[in-house]
Short mmCIF file of C-alpha atoms and ligand atoms in Angstrom, two decimals:
data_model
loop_
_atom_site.label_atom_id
_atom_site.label_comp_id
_atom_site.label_asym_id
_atom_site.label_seq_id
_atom_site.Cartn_x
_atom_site.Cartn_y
_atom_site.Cartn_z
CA UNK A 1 74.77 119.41 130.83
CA UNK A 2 75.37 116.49 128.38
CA UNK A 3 72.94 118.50 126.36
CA UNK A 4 74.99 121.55 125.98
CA UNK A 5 77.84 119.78 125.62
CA UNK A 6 76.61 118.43 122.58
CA UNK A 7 74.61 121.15 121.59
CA UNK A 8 77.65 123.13 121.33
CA UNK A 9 79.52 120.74 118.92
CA UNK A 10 76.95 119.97 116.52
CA UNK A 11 74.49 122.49 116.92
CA UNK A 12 70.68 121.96 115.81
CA UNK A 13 72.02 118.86 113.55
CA UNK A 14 68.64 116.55 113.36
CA UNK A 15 71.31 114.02 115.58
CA UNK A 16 71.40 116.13 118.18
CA UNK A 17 68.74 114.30 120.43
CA UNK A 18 69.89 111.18 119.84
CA UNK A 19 73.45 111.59 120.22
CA UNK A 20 72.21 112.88 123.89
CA UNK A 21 69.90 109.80 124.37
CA UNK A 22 73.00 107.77 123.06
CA UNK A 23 75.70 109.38 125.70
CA UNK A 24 72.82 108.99 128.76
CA UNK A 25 72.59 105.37 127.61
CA UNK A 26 76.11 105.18 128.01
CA UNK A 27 76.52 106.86 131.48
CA UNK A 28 74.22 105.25 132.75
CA UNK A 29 75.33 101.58 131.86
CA UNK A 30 78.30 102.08 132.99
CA UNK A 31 77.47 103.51 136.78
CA UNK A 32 77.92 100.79 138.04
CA UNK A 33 81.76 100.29 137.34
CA UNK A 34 83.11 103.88 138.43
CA UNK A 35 82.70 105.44 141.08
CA UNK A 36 79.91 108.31 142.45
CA UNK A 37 82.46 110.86 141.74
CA UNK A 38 83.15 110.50 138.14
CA UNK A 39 79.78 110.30 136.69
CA UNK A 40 79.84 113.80 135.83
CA UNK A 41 83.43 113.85 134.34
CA UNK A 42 81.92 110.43 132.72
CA UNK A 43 79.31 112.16 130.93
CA UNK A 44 81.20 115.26 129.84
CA UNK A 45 84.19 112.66 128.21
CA UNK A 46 81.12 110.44 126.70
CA UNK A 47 79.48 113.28 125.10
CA UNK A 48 82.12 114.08 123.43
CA UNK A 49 83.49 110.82 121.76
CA UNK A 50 80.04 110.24 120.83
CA UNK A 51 79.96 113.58 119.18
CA UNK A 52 83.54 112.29 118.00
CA UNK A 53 82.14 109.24 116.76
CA UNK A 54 79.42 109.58 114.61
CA UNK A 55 81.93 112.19 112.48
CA UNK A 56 84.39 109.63 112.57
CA UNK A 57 82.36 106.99 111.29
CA UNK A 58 80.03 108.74 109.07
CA UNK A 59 83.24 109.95 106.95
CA UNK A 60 85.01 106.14 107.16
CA UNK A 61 81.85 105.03 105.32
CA UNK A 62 82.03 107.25 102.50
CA UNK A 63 85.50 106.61 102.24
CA UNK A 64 85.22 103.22 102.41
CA UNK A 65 81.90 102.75 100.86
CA UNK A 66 83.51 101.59 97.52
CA UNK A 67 85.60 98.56 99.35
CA UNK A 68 82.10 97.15 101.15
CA UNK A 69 81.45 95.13 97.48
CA UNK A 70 84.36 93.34 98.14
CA UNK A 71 83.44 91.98 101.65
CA UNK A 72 82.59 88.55 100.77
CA UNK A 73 86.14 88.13 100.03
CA UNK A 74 87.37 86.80 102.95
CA UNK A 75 91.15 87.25 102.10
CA UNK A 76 90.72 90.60 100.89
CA UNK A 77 94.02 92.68 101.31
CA UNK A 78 92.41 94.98 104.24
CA UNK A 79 90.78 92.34 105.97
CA UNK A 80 94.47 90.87 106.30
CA UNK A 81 96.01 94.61 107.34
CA UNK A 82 93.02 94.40 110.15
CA UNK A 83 94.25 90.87 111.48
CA UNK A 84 98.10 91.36 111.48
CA UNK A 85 97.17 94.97 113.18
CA UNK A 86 95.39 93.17 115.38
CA UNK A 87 97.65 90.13 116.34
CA UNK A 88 100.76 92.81 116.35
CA UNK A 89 98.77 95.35 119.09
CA UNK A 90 98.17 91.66 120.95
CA UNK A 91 101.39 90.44 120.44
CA UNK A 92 102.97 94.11 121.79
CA UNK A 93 100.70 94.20 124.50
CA UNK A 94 101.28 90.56 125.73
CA UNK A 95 105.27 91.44 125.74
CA UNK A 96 104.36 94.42 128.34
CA UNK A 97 103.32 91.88 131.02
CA UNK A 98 105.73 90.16 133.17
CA UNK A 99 107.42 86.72 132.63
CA UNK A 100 104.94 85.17 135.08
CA UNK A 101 101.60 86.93 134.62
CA UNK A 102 102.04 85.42 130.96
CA UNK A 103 102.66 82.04 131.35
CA UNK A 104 99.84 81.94 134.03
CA UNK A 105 97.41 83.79 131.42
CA UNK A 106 98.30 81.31 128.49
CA UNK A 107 99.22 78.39 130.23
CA UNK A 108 94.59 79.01 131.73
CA UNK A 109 93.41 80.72 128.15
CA UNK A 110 95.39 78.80 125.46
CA UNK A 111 96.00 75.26 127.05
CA UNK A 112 92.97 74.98 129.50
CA UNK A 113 94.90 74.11 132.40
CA UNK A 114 92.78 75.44 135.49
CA UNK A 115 93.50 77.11 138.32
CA UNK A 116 93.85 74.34 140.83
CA UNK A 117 96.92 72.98 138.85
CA UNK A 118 98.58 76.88 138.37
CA UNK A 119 98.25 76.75 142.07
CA UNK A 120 99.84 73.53 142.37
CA UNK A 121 102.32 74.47 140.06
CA UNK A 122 103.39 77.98 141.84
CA UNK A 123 102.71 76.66 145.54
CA UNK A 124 98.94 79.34 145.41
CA UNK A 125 95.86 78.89 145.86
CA UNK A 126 93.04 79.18 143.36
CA UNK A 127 91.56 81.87 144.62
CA UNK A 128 94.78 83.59 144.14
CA UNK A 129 95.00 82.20 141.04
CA UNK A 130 92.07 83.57 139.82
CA UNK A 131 92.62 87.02 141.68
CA UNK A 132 95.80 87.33 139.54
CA UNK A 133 94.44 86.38 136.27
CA UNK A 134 91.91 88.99 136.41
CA UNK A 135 94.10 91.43 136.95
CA UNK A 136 96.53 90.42 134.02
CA UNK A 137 93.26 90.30 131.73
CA UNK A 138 92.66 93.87 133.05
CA UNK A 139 96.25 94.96 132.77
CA UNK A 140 96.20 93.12 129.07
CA UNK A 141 93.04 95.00 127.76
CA UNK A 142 94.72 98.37 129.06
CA UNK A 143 98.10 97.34 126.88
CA UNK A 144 96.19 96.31 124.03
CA UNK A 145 94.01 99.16 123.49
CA UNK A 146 97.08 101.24 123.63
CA UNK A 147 98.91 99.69 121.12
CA UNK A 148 95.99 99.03 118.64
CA UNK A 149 94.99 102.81 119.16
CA UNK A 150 98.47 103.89 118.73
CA UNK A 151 98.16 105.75 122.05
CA UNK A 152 101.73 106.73 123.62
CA UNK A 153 99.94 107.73 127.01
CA UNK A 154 101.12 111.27 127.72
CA UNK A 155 101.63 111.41 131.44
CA UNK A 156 103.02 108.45 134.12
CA UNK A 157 99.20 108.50 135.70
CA UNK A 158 97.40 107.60 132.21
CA UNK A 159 98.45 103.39 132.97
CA UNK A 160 97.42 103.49 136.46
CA UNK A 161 94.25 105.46 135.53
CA UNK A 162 93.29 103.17 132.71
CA UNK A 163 94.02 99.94 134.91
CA UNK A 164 91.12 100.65 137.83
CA UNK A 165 88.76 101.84 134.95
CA UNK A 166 89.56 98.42 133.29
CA UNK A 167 89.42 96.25 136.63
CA UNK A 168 86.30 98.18 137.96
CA UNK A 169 87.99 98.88 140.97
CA UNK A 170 86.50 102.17 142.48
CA UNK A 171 88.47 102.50 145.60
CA UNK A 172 91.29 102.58 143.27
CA UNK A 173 89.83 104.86 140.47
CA UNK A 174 89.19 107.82 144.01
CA UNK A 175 92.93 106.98 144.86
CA UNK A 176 94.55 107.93 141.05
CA UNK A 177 91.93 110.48 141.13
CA UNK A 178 90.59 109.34 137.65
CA UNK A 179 87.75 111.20 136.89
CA UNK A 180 90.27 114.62 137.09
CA UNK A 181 92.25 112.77 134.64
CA UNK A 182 89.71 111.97 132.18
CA UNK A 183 88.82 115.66 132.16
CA UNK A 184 92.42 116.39 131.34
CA UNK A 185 93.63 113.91 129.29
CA UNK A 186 92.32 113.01 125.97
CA UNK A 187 94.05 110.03 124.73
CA UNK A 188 92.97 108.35 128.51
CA UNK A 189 89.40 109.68 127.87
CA UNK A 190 89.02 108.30 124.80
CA UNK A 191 90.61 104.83 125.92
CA UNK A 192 87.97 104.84 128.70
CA UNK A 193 85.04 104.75 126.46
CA UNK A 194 85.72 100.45 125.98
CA UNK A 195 87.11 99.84 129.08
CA UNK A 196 84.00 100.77 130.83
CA UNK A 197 81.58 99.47 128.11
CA UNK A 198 82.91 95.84 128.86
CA UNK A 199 80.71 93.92 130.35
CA UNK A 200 78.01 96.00 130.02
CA UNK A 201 74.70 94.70 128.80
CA UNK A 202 75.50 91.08 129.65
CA UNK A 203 72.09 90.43 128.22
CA UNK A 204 72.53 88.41 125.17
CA UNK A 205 69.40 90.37 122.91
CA UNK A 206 69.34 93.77 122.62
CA UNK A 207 66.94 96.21 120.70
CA UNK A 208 67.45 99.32 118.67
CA UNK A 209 65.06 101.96 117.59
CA UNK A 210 66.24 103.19 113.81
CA UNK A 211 65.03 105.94 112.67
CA UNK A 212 67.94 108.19 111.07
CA UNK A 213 71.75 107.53 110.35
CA UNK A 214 73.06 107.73 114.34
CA UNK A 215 71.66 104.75 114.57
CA UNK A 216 72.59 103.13 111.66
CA UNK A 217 75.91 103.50 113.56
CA UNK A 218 74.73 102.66 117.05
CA UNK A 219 73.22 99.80 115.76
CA UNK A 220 76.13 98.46 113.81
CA UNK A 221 78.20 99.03 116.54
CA UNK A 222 76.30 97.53 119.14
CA UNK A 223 75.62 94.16 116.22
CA UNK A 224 79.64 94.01 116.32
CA UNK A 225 80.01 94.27 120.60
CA UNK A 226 77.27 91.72 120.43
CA UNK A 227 78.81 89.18 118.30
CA UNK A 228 82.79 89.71 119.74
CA UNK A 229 81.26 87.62 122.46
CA UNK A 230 81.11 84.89 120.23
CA UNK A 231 84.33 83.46 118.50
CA UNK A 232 83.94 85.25 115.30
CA UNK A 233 86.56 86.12 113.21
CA UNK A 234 86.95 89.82 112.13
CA UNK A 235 85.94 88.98 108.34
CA UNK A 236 82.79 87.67 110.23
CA UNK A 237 82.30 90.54 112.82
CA UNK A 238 82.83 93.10 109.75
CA UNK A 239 80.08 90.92 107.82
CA UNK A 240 77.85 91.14 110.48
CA UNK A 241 78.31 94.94 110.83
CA UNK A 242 78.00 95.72 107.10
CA UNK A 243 74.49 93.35 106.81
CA UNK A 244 73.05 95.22 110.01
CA UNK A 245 74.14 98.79 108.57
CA UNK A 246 72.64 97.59 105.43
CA UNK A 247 69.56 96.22 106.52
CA UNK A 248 68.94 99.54 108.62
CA UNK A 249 69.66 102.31 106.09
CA UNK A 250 66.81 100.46 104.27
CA UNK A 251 64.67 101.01 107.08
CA UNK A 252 65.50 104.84 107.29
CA UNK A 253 65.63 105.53 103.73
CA UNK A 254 62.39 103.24 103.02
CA UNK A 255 60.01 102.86 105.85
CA UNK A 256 61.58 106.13 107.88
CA UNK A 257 61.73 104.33 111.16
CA UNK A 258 62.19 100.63 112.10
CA UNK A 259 63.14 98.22 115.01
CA UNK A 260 66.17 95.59 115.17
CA UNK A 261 66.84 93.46 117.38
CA UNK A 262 69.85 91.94 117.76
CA UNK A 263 70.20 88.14 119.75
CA UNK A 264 72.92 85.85 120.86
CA UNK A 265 71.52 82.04 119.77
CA UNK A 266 73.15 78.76 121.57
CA UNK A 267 70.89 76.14 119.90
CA UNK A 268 71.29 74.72 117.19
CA UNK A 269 74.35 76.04 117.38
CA UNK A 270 76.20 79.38 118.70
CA UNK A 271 74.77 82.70 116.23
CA UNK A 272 74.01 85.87 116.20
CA UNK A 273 70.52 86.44 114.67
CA UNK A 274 69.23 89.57 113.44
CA UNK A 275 65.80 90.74 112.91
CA UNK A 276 65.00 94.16 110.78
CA UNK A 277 61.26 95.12 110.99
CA UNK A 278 59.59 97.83 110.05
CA UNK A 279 55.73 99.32 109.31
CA UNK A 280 56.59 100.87 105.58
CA UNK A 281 55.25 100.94 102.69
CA UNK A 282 57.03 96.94 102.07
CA UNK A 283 58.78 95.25 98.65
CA UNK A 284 56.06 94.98 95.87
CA UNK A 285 58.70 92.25 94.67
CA UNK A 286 61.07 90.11 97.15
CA UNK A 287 62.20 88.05 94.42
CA UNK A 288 62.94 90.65 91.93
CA UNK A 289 64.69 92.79 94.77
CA UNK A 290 66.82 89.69 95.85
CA UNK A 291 68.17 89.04 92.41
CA UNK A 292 71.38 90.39 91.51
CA UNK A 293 71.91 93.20 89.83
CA UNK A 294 68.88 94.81 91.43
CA UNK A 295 69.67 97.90 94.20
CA UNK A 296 66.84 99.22 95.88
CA UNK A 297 68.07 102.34 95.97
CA UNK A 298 70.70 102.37 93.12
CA UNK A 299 73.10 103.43 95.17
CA UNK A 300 76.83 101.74 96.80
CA UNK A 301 77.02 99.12 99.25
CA UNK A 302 75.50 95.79 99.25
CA UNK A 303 72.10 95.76 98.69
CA UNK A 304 69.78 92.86 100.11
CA UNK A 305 71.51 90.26 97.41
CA UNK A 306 75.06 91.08 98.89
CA UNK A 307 73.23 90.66 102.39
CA UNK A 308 71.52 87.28 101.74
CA UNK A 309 75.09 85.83 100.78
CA UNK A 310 77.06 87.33 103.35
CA UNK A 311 74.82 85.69 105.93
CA UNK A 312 74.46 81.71 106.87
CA UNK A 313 70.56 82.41 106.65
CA UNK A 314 68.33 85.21 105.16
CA UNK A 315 64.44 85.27 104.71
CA UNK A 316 62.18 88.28 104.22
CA UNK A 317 58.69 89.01 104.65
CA UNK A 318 56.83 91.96 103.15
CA UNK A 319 53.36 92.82 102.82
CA UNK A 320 53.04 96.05 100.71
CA UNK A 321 51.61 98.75 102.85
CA UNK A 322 52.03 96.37 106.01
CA UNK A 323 55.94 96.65 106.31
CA UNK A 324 59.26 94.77 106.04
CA UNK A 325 60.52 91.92 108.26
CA UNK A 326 64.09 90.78 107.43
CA UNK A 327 65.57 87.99 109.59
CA UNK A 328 69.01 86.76 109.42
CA UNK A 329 71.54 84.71 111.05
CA UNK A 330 75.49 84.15 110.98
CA UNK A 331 76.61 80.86 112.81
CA UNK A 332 79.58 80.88 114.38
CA UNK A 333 82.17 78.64 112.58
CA UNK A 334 84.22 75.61 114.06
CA UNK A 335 87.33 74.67 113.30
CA UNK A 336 86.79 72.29 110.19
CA UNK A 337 84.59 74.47 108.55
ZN1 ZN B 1 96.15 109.90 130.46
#
């Protein structure tokens, strides 16, 4: 089914397969946060914003591929537009919860205070507590997504739908009958796609075949999931995007297939660290292709220079005719740095 589904939007593009691998990955990660009933209406919304998304992004690139030089400037005019787009979607969404479900959520996220003293405080209990602060996050994530997607839900279901997706709660997603409304509603289907990826793959390293432009995208998608976990700033979880997507179209364009994997570090300190590997034919010259000025390819974006100084640490290994192995690393930054 997914199949013809996506057979019938791109046709025999050489994506095809992997944009089916892609939405099965996807189903199938997320089975265990919706209920029996909706994996097929899952699968037929997936397959499309997959579809969806690969268009989207491949065209953002080229549109954008001229502004990706400019990415080491950390107070670049867009990177601002991206924050106060941000903080305004938060600050929107934050307004849409009641008096007390706010005060709870930033009197526990902003000041600490824990749930034994909220208890105290409102004559609860912590369990309670915690019940109810789980729900707000899941109510907040709902609100936010709508604002920061500009969404103006079309029906009076679409909130209640989108809340058990984004609280996992199954009993609830059979009683608003949400996998009927993800069939029926696009603006809820396409919400639905990062509710339900949440959570998922709680594993902290995670590996990606590359061996054509999907997963250029897959893998700088999944690089940025990865590293939200961390407290990166968006100038940092767009640099870590850009230096995976970089360090993979090398892979496809120079050794036609590749491996990265991606990993969470706590010691010596909190990172993400990336490592690119694959069999080709390898750089004759490391030095000469790290220098400035040099593009492997002569073509836009950064290059392995513009890599090596977007990230905290960069090495390379190549052996010509044994391969490529490019490891890097972006710490995550404390407050006096
Ligand atoms: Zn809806």
């Amino acid at each position: 089914m997914v199949r013809r589904i996506v057979r019938a939007r791109v046709g025999a593009h050489p994506a095809a397969e992997d944009l089916v691998q892609e939405t099965l990955t996807r189903v199938l990660a997320a089975s265990s946060t919706i209920e029996p009933g909706m994996l097929e209406p899952y699968a037929i919304v997936t397959a499309r914003n997959v579809v969806a998304t690969m268009w989207r992004d491949a065209d953002r690139r080229r549109r954008n591929q001229h502004r990706v030089l400019d990415l080491s400037a950390p107070d670049a005019p867009e990177t601002q537009v991206v924050l106060d787009e941000e903080q305004s979607a938060m600050a929107t969404a934050l307004a849409r919860l009641s008096e007390r479900e706010r005060r709870t959520l930033l009197d526990h996220e902003v000041k600490g205070t824990d749930t034994r003293t909220l208890a105290e405080r409102d004559g609860s209990t912590a369990g309670a507590v915690a019940a109810q602060l789980n729900r707000t996050r899941a109510r907040l994530r709902v609100e936010y997504l709508i604002a920061v997607e500009q969404v103006d839900p079309p029906t009076d279901r679409c909130r209640a739908v989108l809340l058990a997706l984004s609280s996992g709660d199954q009993r609830r997603q059979r009683e608003v009958q949400a996998a009927q409304h993800l069939l029926e509603c696009e603006p809820c289907s396409r919400l639905s796609q990062p509710l339900l990826e949440r959570g998922q793959q709680r594993d902290d390293s995670l590996r990606i075949a590359v061996s054509g432009d999907p997963d250029i995208v897959s893998a700088r998608v999944a690089a940025r999931e990865l590293a939200t976990r961390l407290a990166f700033g968006p100038t940092d979880l767009t640099v870590i995007a850009t230096a995976v997507s970089e360090v993979c179209r090398n892979i496809v364009r120079f050794a036609g297939s590749g491996q990265v994997w991606l990993e969470l570090l706590e010691n010596p300190r909190r990172g993400i660290q990336i490592v690119a590997r694959d069999g080709g034919p390898g750089i004759p010259d490391v030095e000469q292709a790290l220098g400035d000025g040099f593009s492997t390819y002569g073509g836009l974006g950064l290059g392995l220079p513009g890599v090596r100084r977007l990230m905290d640490e960069f090495a390379i290994a190549s052996e010509p005719g044994h391969g490529t192995t490019v490891t890097m690393t972006k710490w995550e930054r404390t407050n006096d740095e």
